[in-house]
Coordinates of C-alpha atoms in Angstrom, one line a residue:
Chain A
M408 CA 11.5 15.9 -26.4
Q409 CA 8.9 15.1 -23.8
F410 CA 9.4 16.6 -20.3
E411 CA 6.2 15.8 -18.4
L412 CA 5.2 15.3 -14.8
Q413 CA 2.2 13.3 -13.6
I414 CA 0.9 13.6 -10.0
L415 CA 0.0 10.1 -8.7
G416 CA -0.8 11.2 -5.1
S417 CA -1.7 14.5 -3.5
A418 CA -2.3 13.6 0.2
S419 CA -0.3 13.9 3.3
A420 CA 0.1 11.1 5.8
T421 CA -3.4 10.6 7.2
P422 CA -5.3 8.7 4.5
M423 CA -8.6 9.8 3.0
T424 CA -10.7 8.5 0.2
G425 CA -10.0 10.1 -3.2
R426 CA -6.5 11.2 -2.3
H427 CA -3.4 9.1 -2.2
P428 CA 0.0 9.6 -0.7
T429 CA 2.9 11.2 -2.5
A430 CA 4.1 9.7 -5.8
Q431 CA 4.9 11.4 -9.1
L432 CA 6.1 10.1 -12.5
L433 CA 8.5 12.2 -14.5
A434 CA 8.9 11.4 -18.2
V435 CA 11.9 12.8 -19.9
G436 CA 12.2 11.5 -23.4
E437 CA 12.2 7.7 -23.1
G438 CA 13.2 7.9 -19.4
R439 CA 10.6 7.2 -16.7
Y440 CA 11.5 8.4 -13.2
L441 CA 9.3 7.7 -10.1
I442 CA 9.5 10.3 -7.4
D443 CA 8.4 8.9 -4.0
C444 CA 6.2 5.9 -3.8
G445 CA 3.4 6.0 -1.2
E446 CA 1.2 3.0 -0.5
G447 CA -0.8 2.0 -3.5
T448 CA 1.4 3.7 -6.1
Q449 CA 1.3 0.6 -8.3
W450 CA -2.5 0.9 -8.6
R451 CA -2.2 4.6 -9.5
L452 CA 0.3 3.7 -12.3
L453 CA -2.2 1.0 -13.6
E454 CA -5.1 3.4 -13.4
H455 CA -3.2 6.0 -15.5
R456 CA -2.0 3.2 -17.9
R457 CA 1.6 3.7 -17.2
R458 CA 3.7 0.6 -17.7
L459 CA 5.5 -0.4 -14.5
S460 CA 8.2 -2.0 -16.6
S461 CA 9.3 1.3 -18.0
L462 CA 10.5 2.6 -14.7
R463 CA 14.2 3.3 -14.7
V464 CA 15.0 5.0 -11.4
I465 CA 13.0 5.5 -8.2
F466 CA 13.8 8.5 -6.0
I467 CA 12.7 8.5 -2.4
S468 CA 12.7 11.7 -0.4
H469 CA 12.5 10.3 3.2
L470 CA 11.4 7.3 5.2
H471 CA 8.0 8.5 6.4
G472 CA 5.5 5.8 5.3
D473 CA 3.4 8.1 3.1
H474 CA 6.4 8.5 0.8
Y475 CA 7.7 5.0 0.4
F476 CA 5.3 2.3 1.6
G477 CA 4.3 1.5 -2.0
L478 CA 7.8 0.4 -2.8
F479 CA 7.6 -3.1 -1.3
G480 CA 4.6 -4.0 -3.5
L481 CA 5.9 -2.3 -6.6
L482 CA 9.2 -4.2 -6.4
G483 CA 7.3 -7.4 -5.9
T484 CA 5.2 -6.8 -8.9
L485 CA 8.2 -6.0 -11.1
H486 CA 9.6 -9.3 -10.1
L487 CA 6.3 -11.1 -10.8
Q488 CA 6.3 -9.4 -14.2
G489 CA 9.6 -11.0 -15.0
R490 CA 11.6 -7.8 -15.1
Q491 CA 15.3 -8.3 -16.0
E492 CA 16.4 -4.7 -16.5
P493 CA 18.3 -3.3 -13.6
L494 CA 16.5 -0.9 -11.3
L495 CA 18.1 1.9 -9.3
I496 CA 16.7 3.3 -6.1
V497 CA 18.0 6.6 -4.8
G498 CA 17.1 7.6 -1.2
P499 CA 18.1 8.1 2.4
P500 CA 20.3 5.5 4.1
G501 CA 18.3 2.8 5.9
L502 CA 15.9 2.2 3.1
D503 CA 18.1 -0.6 1.8
L504 CA 18.0 -2.4 5.1
V505 CA 14.2 -2.0 5.3
L506 CA 13.8 -3.5 1.8
T507 CA 16.3 -6.3 2.4
T508 CA 14.7 -7.4 5.7
Q509 CA 11.3 -7.5 4.0
A510 CA 12.5 -9.4 0.9
M511 CA 14.4 -11.9 3.0
H512 CA 11.2 -12.9 4.9
S513 CA 9.1 -13.0 1.7
G514 CA 11.4 -15.6 0.4
V515 CA 11.8 -13.5 -2.8
Q516 CA 14.9 -13.2 -4.8
Y517 CA 14.3 -10.5 -7.3
G518 CA 15.0 -11.6 -10.9
F519 CA 16.5 -8.1 -11.6
N520 CA 19.5 -6.2 -10.3
L521 CA 18.4 -3.8 -7.7
T522 CA 21.0 -1.1 -6.8
F523 CA 20.5 1.3 -4.0
V524 CA 22.2 4.7 -4.0
P525 CA 22.2 6.2 -0.5
V526 CA 22.1 10.0 -0.5
D527 CA 23.3 12.7 1.9
T528 CA 20.0 14.5 2.5
E529 CA 21.8 17.5 3.9
A530 CA 23.8 18.2 0.8
H531 CA 23.0 19.7 -2.6
A532 CA 24.9 17.2 -4.7
L533 CA 24.6 15.4 -8.0
V534 CA 23.3 11.8 -7.2
Y535 CA 22.3 10.5 -10.6
E536 CA 23.0 11.1 -14.3
D537 CA 22.1 9.4 -17.5
A538 CA 21.9 10.5 -21.2
L539 CA 18.7 12.3 -20.5
V540 CA 18.8 13.9 -17.0
R541 CA 21.0 15.0 -14.2
V542 CA 19.5 14.8 -10.7
S543 CA 20.7 16.6 -7.6
T544 CA 19.5 16.5 -4.0
L545 CA 17.8 19.5 -2.4
P546 CA 18.2 19.5 1.4
M547 CA 14.8 19.7 3.2
R548 CA 14.2 20.4 6.9
H549 CA 11.9 17.7 8.2
R550 CA 11.6 15.5 11.3
V551 CA 13.7 12.7 9.7
P552 CA 16.5 13.0 7.1
C553 CA 14.7 14.2 4.0
C554 CA 15.7 15.7 0.6
G555 CA 14.0 16.9 -2.5
Y556 CA 15.4 16.3 -6.0
L557 CA 16.2 18.7 -8.8
F558 CA 15.8 17.2 -12.3
E559 CA 17.7 18.9 -15.0
E560 CA 17.5 17.9 -18.6
Q561 CA 20.9 17.2 -20.3
P562 CA 21.9 20.2 -22.5
R563 CA 20.4 19.9 -25.9
R564 CA 22.5 20.6 -29.0
D565 CA 22.1 23.8 -31.0
R566 CA 20.3 23.1 -34.2
L567 CA 22.2 23.8 -37.5
V568 CA 20.4 26.1 -39.9
K569 CA 20.7 24.5 -43.3
E570 CA 20.3 27.8 -45.2
S571 CA 23.4 29.3 -43.4
L572 CA 25.7 26.4 -44.3
P573 CA 28.2 27.0 -47.2
P574 CA 28.0 24.3 -49.9
G575 CA 30.6 21.5 -50.2
L576 CA 31.1 20.7 -46.5
S577 CA 32.3 17.2 -45.9
P578 CA 30.4 14.8 -43.6
A579 CA 33.2 15.1 -41.0
E580 CA 33.0 18.9 -41.1
L581 CA 29.2 18.8 -40.7
A582 CA 29.6 16.4 -37.8
Q583 CA 32.0 18.8 -36.1
L584 CA 29.6 21.7 -36.5
A585 CA 26.7 19.6 -35.3
Q586 CA 28.7 18.8 -32.1
G587 CA 29.1 22.5 -31.4
H588 CA 32.7 23.1 -32.7
D589 CA 33.9 25.9 -34.9
L590 CA 35.6 24.9 -38.2
P591 CA 39.1 26.3 -39.0
A592 CA 39.7 27.5 -42.5
N593 CA 40.1 24.7 -45.1
P594 CA 43.0 25.7 -47.4
A595 CA 42.3 22.7 -49.7
T596 CA 38.9 24.0 -50.7
G597 CA 39.5 27.6 -50.0
R598 CA 36.7 27.8 -47.4
P599 CA 37.3 30.4 -44.7
A600 CA 36.9 29.6 -41.0
L601 CA 33.3 29.0 -39.9
A602 CA 32.0 29.8 -36.5
H603 CA 29.4 27.3 -35.1
A604 CA 27.3 30.2 -33.8
A605 CA 27.0 31.7 -37.3
V606 CA 25.3 28.6 -38.7
S607 CA 23.1 27.4 -35.8
T608 CA 20.2 28.4 -33.6
P609 CA 20.9 28.1 -29.9
A610 CA 19.1 25.3 -28.2
A611 CA 16.6 26.1 -25.5
P612 CA 18.1 26.0 -22.1
P613 CA 17.7 22.6 -20.3
R614 CA 14.4 22.3 -18.6
R615 CA 14.4 21.9 -14.8
Y616 CA 11.9 20.4 -12.3
A617 CA 12.4 20.9 -8.6
F618 CA 10.6 18.5 -6.3
C619 CA 10.5 19.9 -2.8
S620 CA 9.1 17.2 -0.5
D621 CA 8.1 17.6 3.1
T622 CA 9.8 20.6 4.6
L623 CA 9.7 23.4 7.1
Y624 CA 9.6 26.6 5.1
T625 CA 13.2 27.2 4.1
P626 CA 13.8 30.5 2.2
A627 CA 17.4 29.4 1.4
L628 CA 16.0 26.8 -1.0
A629 CA 15.1 29.6 -3.4
E630 CA 18.8 29.8 -4.4
L631 CA 19.0 26.1 -5.3
V632 CA 15.8 26.1 -7.4
R633 CA 16.2 29.5 -9.0
G634 CA 14.6 29.8 -12.4
A635 CA 13.3 26.2 -12.4
D636 CA 10.6 25.7 -15.1
L637 CA 8.4 23.8 -12.6
L638 CA 8.5 23.7 -8.8
Y639 CA 6.5 21.3 -6.7
H640 CA 6.4 22.4 -3.1
E641 CA 4.4 20.8 -0.3
A642 CA 1.6 22.9 1.2
T643 CA 0.2 20.7 3.9
F644 CA -1.5 23.5 5.7
L645 CA -3.1 27.0 5.2
E646 CA -1.7 30.1 6.9
E647 CA -4.3 29.7 9.6
L648 CA -2.2 26.8 10.8
R649 CA 1.2 28.3 10.3
E650 CA 2.3 27.3 13.8
R651 CA 1.2 23.8 13.4
A652 CA 3.1 23.7 10.1
A653 CA 6.3 24.8 11.9
Q654 CA 5.8 22.3 14.7
T655 CA 5.4 19.4 12.3
H656 CA 8.1 20.6 9.9
H657 CA 5.7 21.3 7.1
S658 CA 4.8 24.4 5.0
T659 CA 1.7 26.4 4.2
A660 CA 0.4 27.3 0.8
A661 CA 1.6 30.9 1.2
Q662 CA 5.1 29.8 2.2
A663 CA 5.3 27.6 -0.9
A664 CA 4.2 30.6 -3.0
E665 CA 6.8 32.8 -1.3
L666 CA 9.5 30.4 -2.2
A667 CA 8.3 30.2 -5.8
C668 CA 8.3 34.0 -5.9
A669 CA 11.8 34.4 -4.5
A670 CA 13.1 31.7 -6.8
G671 CA 11.4 33.1 -9.9
V672 CA 10.2 29.7 -11.1
G673 CA 7.9 29.2 -14.1
L674 CA 5.0 27.3 -12.5
L675 CA 4.3 26.3 -8.9
L676 CA 2.5 23.1 -8.0
I677 CA 1.3 22.7 -4.4
G678 CA 0.4 19.4 -2.9
H679 CA 0.7 17.0 0.2
F680 CA -2.6 18.4 1.5
S681 CA -3.7 17.6 5.0
S682 CA -6.8 15.4 5.1
R683 CA -8.5 18.1 7.3
Y684 CA -9.0 20.1 4.0
K685 CA -11.8 18.5 2.0
Q686 CA -11.8 21.4 -0.5
L687 CA -8.6 22.9 -1.8
T688 CA -9.9 26.2 -3.2
A689 CA -8.5 28.1 -0.1
H690 CA -5.0 26.6 -0.8
L691 CA -5.1 27.8 -4.4
A692 CA -6.3 31.3 -3.5
E693 CA -3.7 31.7 -0.7
A694 CA -0.9 30.7 -3.0
Q695 CA -2.1 32.6 -6.1
A696 CA -2.3 35.8 -4.0
I697 CA 1.4 35.6 -3.7
F698 CA 2.4 33.7 -6.8
P699 CA -0.3 33.8 -9.5
N700 CA 1.1 31.0 -11.6
T701 CA 0.2 28.3 -9.1
E702 CA -1.7 25.0 -9.7
L703 CA -3.0 22.4 -7.3
A704 CA -1.1 19.1 -7.7
T705 CA -4.3 17.1 -7.8
E706 CA -4.6 13.3 -8.4
G707 CA -3.7 12.4 -12.0
L708 CA -2.7 16.0 -13.1
V709 CA -0.3 16.0 -16.0
V710 CA 2.0 19.0 -16.6
A711 CA 4.1 19.2 -19.7
V712 CA 7.0 21.6 -19.3
Chain B
M147 CA -24.7 -11.4 18.5
Q148 CA -23.2 -10.2 15.3
F149 CA -20.9 -12.6 13.4
E150 CA -20.1 -11.0 10.1
L151 CA -17.3 -11.1 7.6
Q152 CA -16.5 -8.4 5.1
I153 CA -14.2 -9.0 2.1
L154 CA -11.8 -6.1 1.6
G155 CA -9.7 -7.6 -1.2
S156 CA -10.2 -10.4 -3.6
A157 CA -7.1 -10.4 -5.8
S158 CA -3.9 -12.5 -5.9
A159 CA -0.4 -11.0 -6.0
T160 CA -0.4 -9.3 -9.5
P161 CA -2.3 -6.0 -9.1
M162 CA -5.2 -5.1 -11.3
T163 CA -7.6 -2.2 -11.2
G164 CA -10.8 -2.9 -9.3
R165 CA -9.4 -5.7 -7.3
H166 CA -7.3 -5.4 -4.2
P167 CA -5.0 -7.9 -2.4
T168 CA -6.2 -10.0 0.5
A169 CA -7.8 -8.5 3.6
Q170 CA -10.9 -9.4 5.5
L171 CA -12.7 -7.9 8.5
L172 CA -14.4 -10.2 10.9
A173 CA -16.9 -8.6 13.4
V174 CA -17.9 -10.8 16.3
G175 CA -20.1 -8.8 18.7
E176 CA -18.0 -5.7 19.6
G177 CA -14.7 -7.4 18.5
R178 CA -13.1 -6.4 15.2
Y179 CA -10.5 -8.7 13.7
L180 CA -8.5 -8.0 10.6
I181 CA -7.4 -11.0 8.6
D182 CA -4.5 -10.3 6.3
C183 CA -3.7 -6.8 5.3
G184 CA -2.6 -6.3 1.7
E185 CA -1.4 -3.0 0.4
G186 CA -4.1 -0.3 0.6
T187 CA -6.2 -2.1 3.2
Q188 CA -6.6 1.2 5.2
W189 CA -8.2 2.8 2.2
R190 CA -10.6 -0.2 1.9
L191 CA -11.6 0.2 5.5
L192 CA -12.2 3.9 5.0
E193 CA -14.3 3.3 1.8
H194 CA -16.4 0.8 3.7
R195 CA -16.7 3.2 6.7
R196 CA -15.0 0.9 9.1
R197 CA -13.3 2.6 12.0
L198 CA -9.6 1.8 12.0
S199 CA -9.5 2.4 15.8
S200 CA -11.9 -0.4 16.4
L201 CA -9.4 -3.0 15.4
R202 CA -8.4 -5.4 18.2
V203 CA -6.2 -8.0 16.6
I204 CA -4.6 -8.5 13.2
F205 CA -4.0 -12.0 11.9
I206 CA -1.4 -12.4 9.1
S207 CA -1.3 -15.7 7.2
H208 CA 2.1 -15.4 5.6
L209 CA 4.8 -13.0 4.5
H210 CA 4.0 -12.7 0.8
G211 CA 3.5 -9.0 0.1
D212 CA -0.1 -9.2 -1.1
H213 CA -1.1 -10.4 2.4
Y214 CA 0.7 -7.9 4.6
F215 CA 2.1 -4.8 2.8
G216 CA -0.8 -2.7 4.1
L217 CA 0.3 -3.3 7.7
F218 CA 3.1 -0.6 7.7
G219 CA 0.7 2.1 6.6
L220 CA -2.2 1.0 8.8
L221 CA 0.0 1.0 11.9
G222 CA 1.3 4.4 11.0
T223 CA -2.2 5.8 10.7
L224 CA -3.3 4.3 14.0
H225 CA -0.4 6.1 15.5
L226 CA -1.3 9.4 13.8
Q227 CA -4.9 8.9 15.1
G228 CA -3.5 8.9 18.6
R229 CA -4.4 5.3 19.4
Q230 CA -3.6 4.3 22.9
E231 CA -5.3 0.9 23.2
P232 CA -2.9 -2.0 22.7
L233 CA -2.9 -3.9 19.4
L234 CA -2.0 -7.5 18.9
I235 CA -0.5 -8.9 15.7
V236 CA -0.6 -12.6 15.2
G237 CA 1.5 -14.0 12.4
P238 CA 4.5 -16.0 11.2
P239 CA 7.9 -15.3 12.8
G240 CA 10.0 -12.6 11.0
L241 CA 7.1 -10.2 10.7
D242 CA 8.1 -8.5 13.9
L243 CA 11.6 -7.9 12.5
V244 CA 10.3 -6.4 9.3
L245 CA 8.0 -4.1 11.2
T246 CA 10.7 -3.1 13.7
T247 CA 13.2 -2.3 11.0
Q248 CA 10.7 -0.1 9.2
A249 CA 9.6 1.7 12.3
M250 CA 13.1 2.4 13.4
H251 CA 14.0 4.1 10.1
S252 CA 10.7 6.1 10.1
G253 CA 11.7 7.6 13.4
V254 CA 8.2 6.5 14.7
Q255 CA 7.6 5.4 18.3
Y256 CA 4.1 4.1 18.3
G257 CA 1.9 5.6 21.0
F258 CA 0.3 2.3 21.7
N259 CA 1.5 -1.0 22.9
L260 CA 2.1 -3.3 19.9
T261 CA 2.4 -7.0 20.8
F262 CA 3.5 -9.6 18.3
V263 CA 2.5 -13.3 18.7
P264 CA 4.6 -15.5 16.4
V265 CA 2.7 -18.7 15.4
D266 CA 3.9 -22.1 14.3
T267 CA 2.3 -22.2 10.8
E268 CA 2.6 -26.0 10.7
A269 CA 0.5 -26.7 13.8
H270 CA -3.2 -26.6 14.4
A271 CA -3.1 -24.8 17.7
L272 CA -5.0 -22.2 19.8
V273 CA -3.2 -18.8 19.3
Y274 CA -5.6 -16.3 20.5
E275 CA -8.7 -16.1 22.8
D276 CA -10.8 -13.4 24.3
A277 CA -14.3 -13.2 25.7
L278 CA -15.8 -13.4 22.2
V279 CA -13.7 -15.7 20.1
R280 CA -11.1 -18.5 20.1
V281 CA -8.7 -18.6 17.2
S282 CA -6.6 -21.5 16.0
T283 CA -4.1 -21.8 13.2
L284 CA -4.8 -24.0 10.2
P285 CA -1.6 -25.3 8.6
M286 CA -1.4 -24.4 4.8
R287 CA 1.0 -25.7 2.3
H288 CA 2.6 -22.8 0.4
R289 CA 6.0 -21.6 -0.8
V290 CA 6.7 -19.9 2.5
P291 CA 5.5 -20.6 6.1
C292 CA 1.7 -20.0 5.9
C293 CA -1.3 -20.7 8.0
G294 CA -5.0 -20.0 7.9
Y295 CA -7.1 -19.2 11.0
L296 CA -10.2 -20.8 12.4
F297 CA -12.4 -18.4 14.3
E298 CA -14.8 -19.9 16.8
E299 CA -17.3 -18.0 18.8
Q300 CA -17.2 -18.6 22.5
P301 CA -20.0 -20.8 23.6
R302 CA -23.2 -18.9 24.2
R303 CA -25.4 -19.6 27.3
D304 CA -28.6 -21.5 27.0
R305 CA -31.6 -19.2 27.3
L306 CA -34.0 -19.6 30.2
V307 CA -37.7 -20.0 29.2
K308 CA -39.7 -17.7 31.5
E309 CA -42.8 -19.8 31.2
S310 CA -41.1 -22.9 32.5
L311 CA -39.8 -21.3 35.7
P312 CA -41.6 -22.0 38.9
P313 CA -42.7 -18.9 40.8
G314 CA -40.8 -17.6 43.9
L315 CA -37.2 -18.3 42.7
S316 CA -34.7 -16.1 44.5
P317 CA -32.2 -13.9 42.4
A318 CA -29.4 -16.2 43.5
E319 CA -31.3 -19.3 42.3
L320 CA -32.1 -17.5 39.0
A321 CA -28.5 -16.7 38.5
Q322 CA -27.4 -20.3 39.1
L323 CA -29.9 -21.5 36.5
A324 CA -28.8 -18.8 34.0
Q325 CA -25.2 -20.0 34.4
G326 CA -26.3 -23.5 33.4
H327 CA -26.4 -25.2 36.8
D328 CA -29.2 -27.4 38.2
L329 CA -30.9 -26.4 41.4
P330 CA -31.1 -28.8 44.3
A331 CA -34.5 -29.1 46.2
N332 CA -35.1 -26.2 48.5
P333 CA -36.6 -27.6 51.8
A334 CA -37.3 -24.0 53.1
T335 CA -39.8 -23.3 50.3
G336 CA -40.7 -26.8 49.5
R337 CA -39.5 -26.4 45.9
P338 CA -38.4 -29.7 44.3
A339 CA -35.0 -30.0 42.5
L340 CA -35.0 -28.2 39.2
A341 CA -32.9 -29.3 36.2
H342 CA -31.4 -26.5 34.1
A343 CA -32.3 -28.4 30.9
A344 CA -36.0 -28.4 31.9
V345 CA -36.2 -24.6 32.0
S346 CA -34.0 -23.5 29.2
T347 CA -33.6 -23.6 25.4
P348 CA -30.2 -24.9 24.3
A349 CA -28.0 -22.2 22.8
A350 CA -27.1 -22.5 19.2
P351 CA -23.7 -24.1 18.7
P352 CA -20.8 -21.6 18.4
R353 CA -20.4 -20.2 14.9
R354 CA -17.2 -20.9 13.1
Y355 CA -15.3 -19.2 10.3
A356 CA -12.4 -20.9 8.6
F357 CA -10.0 -18.7 6.6
C358 CA -7.8 -20.8 4.3
S359 CA -5.2 -18.5 2.8
D360 CA -2.8 -19.4 0.0
T361 CA -2.4 -23.2 -0.2
L362 CA -1.8 -26.2 -2.3
Y363 CA -5.0 -28.2 -2.3
T364 CA -4.8 -30.2 0.9
P365 CA -7.6 -32.7 1.5
A366 CA -6.5 -33.2 5.1
L367 CA -7.7 -29.7 5.9
A368 CA -11.3 -31.0 5.7
E369 CA -10.9 -32.6 9.1
L370 CA -9.8 -29.3 10.7
V371 CA -12.6 -27.2 9.3
R372 CA -15.4 -29.8 9.5
G373 CA -18.8 -28.3 9.8
A374 CA -17.7 -24.7 9.8
D375 CA -20.5 -22.3 9.1
L376 CA -18.4 -20.4 6.7
L377 CA -15.2 -21.4 4.8
Y378 CA -13.1 -19.0 2.8
H379 CA -10.7 -20.9 0.5
E380 CA -8.4 -19.5 -2.1
A381 CA -9.2 -20.3 -5.7
T382 CA -6.4 -18.6 -7.6
F383 CA -6.9 -20.7 -10.8
L384 CA -9.5 -22.7 -12.7
E385 CA -9.1 -26.4 -13.3
E386 CA -7.6 -25.7 -16.8
L387 CA -4.5 -24.5 -14.9
R388 CA -4.5 -27.2 -12.2
E389 CA -0.8 -27.9 -12.9
R390 CA 0.1 -24.3 -12.6
A391 CA -1.8 -24.2 -9.3
A392 CA 0.2 -27.1 -8.0
Q393 CA 3.5 -25.6 -9.2
T394 CA 2.8 -22.3 -7.4
H395 CA 1.2 -23.9 -4.4
H396 CA -2.2 -22.6 -5.0
S397 CA -5.7 -24.1 -5.6
T398 CA -8.4 -24.2 -8.2
A399 CA -12.0 -23.3 -7.7
A400 CA -12.9 -27.0 -8.0
Q401 CA -10.4 -28.0 -5.4
A402 CA -11.8 -25.3 -3.0
A403 CA -15.3 -26.8 -3.6
E404 CA -14.1 -30.3 -3.1
L405 CA -12.7 -29.3 0.3
A406 CA -16.0 -27.6 1.2
C407 CA -17.8 -30.7 0.2
A408 CA -15.6 -33.1 2.2
A409 CA -15.8 -30.8 5.3
G410 CA -19.5 -30.3 5.1
V411 CA -19.4 -26.6 5.6
G412 CA -22.4 -24.2 5.4
L413 CA -21.2 -21.7 2.9
L414 CA -18.0 -21.6 0.8
L415 CA -16.4 -18.3 -0.3
I416 CA -13.7 -18.4 -3.0
G417 CA -11.3 -15.7 -3.7
H418 CA -7.6 -14.7 -4.3
F419 CA -8.3 -14.7 -8.1
S420 CA -5.5 -14.5 -10.5
S421 CA -5.5 -11.2 -12.5
R422 CA -5.6 -13.3 -15.7
Y423 CA -9.3 -13.8 -15.1
K424 CA -11.2 -10.6 -15.8
Q425 CA -14.6 -12.3 -15.3
L426 CA -15.2 -14.7 -12.5
T427 CA -18.3 -16.5 -13.7
A428 CA -16.3 -19.6 -14.6
H429 CA -14.9 -19.8 -11.1
L430 CA -18.4 -19.7 -9.6
A431 CA -19.7 -22.3 -12.1
E432 CA -16.7 -24.6 -11.5
A433 CA -17.1 -24.5 -7.8
Q434 CA -20.9 -24.7 -7.7
A435 CA -20.9 -27.8 -9.8
I436 CA -19.2 -29.5 -6.9
F437 CA -20.5 -27.5 -3.9
P438 CA -23.6 -25.5 -4.8
N439 CA -23.5 -23.2 -1.8
T440 CA -20.6 -21.2 -3.0
E441 CA -20.2 -17.5 -3.4
L442 CA -17.4 -15.3 -4.9
A443 CA -15.5 -13.3 -2.3
T444 CA -15.9 -10.1 -4.3
E445 CA -14.7 -6.7 -3.1
G446 CA -16.8 -5.4 -0.3
L447 CA -19.0 -8.5 0.1
V448 CA -20.6 -8.8 3.5
V449 CA -21.6 -12.2 4.8
A450 CA -23.5 -12.5 8.1
V451 CA -23.3 -16.0 9.6

């Protein structure tokens, strides 16, 4: 099953040409999840030929403009496109009021059901679940209430190994095995008890993606994202501006790498680059010196987990 | 003195790659006036190397998103840039509440004075004036309260013709003439009375730009924009969709041209093109058949009046 992330924006708040504010698209099977929605996100989705109509849920980390100002326009376009499927927005309290005030004065009545799920940005809690993913908040430390999100694939079923199955199993017995249950002995056919584990290959563990939005370097996060296959962590600054990072409640590339190291993740993506850095090679070098398996979350990058 | 318009966006509400929603920059002398501010306008200004800090006033025509969703981000960026000069926003009532609600939840306190001037979109009235321009509303007929704006240069002074001036005029006498006054006879020097008109070339009449935002075709507008040097009029559709234009309170290219013809303007710019039209040659042909001096308001176009 597909588990793929695309970076739609790599910039921090001050705009620059060629970089756009934070937005990411996570594809898990048929599910499409938008993570943050900076100004212009709908054009990024168009450029990358992603159908806006496929979006299922939008997760917003915090109410700084570079993380949600694209939401107004995106919702308007979904309405113009005639969307009827419900849409869920998960984000910090207050976002609903901002959206409602705007929609009221536009004279727009969305043709689809828009549900808002306010989250406690200071908790690590399950906030969304469907047949494909479970999503929990990750508390960030920023200048306004802010959280990241941990996306965890729903557990996959162990695969039955045909060659290990005894002959003559009924459809009901096969179904039980497929669902992970052991079979008791069957006196009618004389078949002995059959352990699920003996006839199946264990499924790969659920894949996990941790999105760590704007935050002061917070070592305690390592515990919450331990072993994630993919970690995105902001790296607004380089170490040379470590103090500035702390003042503005942001992180450096080295700090992002330290967290990746402590958490033992598979791959680290760094992003949310300050516009003062025209080149990003120093960011990559600084992070890779600590955590070699680091990549830059550049515009349009696709990472398949 | 400079009197120059730049088109920053030519699209209507449904986004498409390569076209952006409505925004225009009018430069009159040192004054910089932004007219509408669709999503992404700050990136357009950056691309065209226009300094955001030079903006003096922002005029918004109506509260459909494709005309103002870039305002949130632009204001945030001006704040990040450390702006201290006051900024004026002129637009329909309700915009202030939308902006205030958003700013409150972003935890942002702008470092500059932001003043909002609500306008009566059904009136033709003076709503802004400085040393360079006078701006009046132009009532539009759209699905929500909506107005265009008429920009009129402040009258320029007649220019004195050196060769026509008698010798021996005092600085005070020269100043009086320059300000447009006649001089009475001067018995002390024996100079006869001197008419301002006899020693000056009349200034060119003030240049005028009429911005007609989203509107149902409204022939009565011709009276209000009569003789404008430059008229921008939306042309969302072609005549083949004249009924659709009326239903959605928009205009066709032919209707824009009919208005330009009736008003006897100098140059007509048409824009706000529906995304269904990938090519715009038909728009241009349809309008030029009625009003030959028509141009397409394409992305980045600069028109000096």
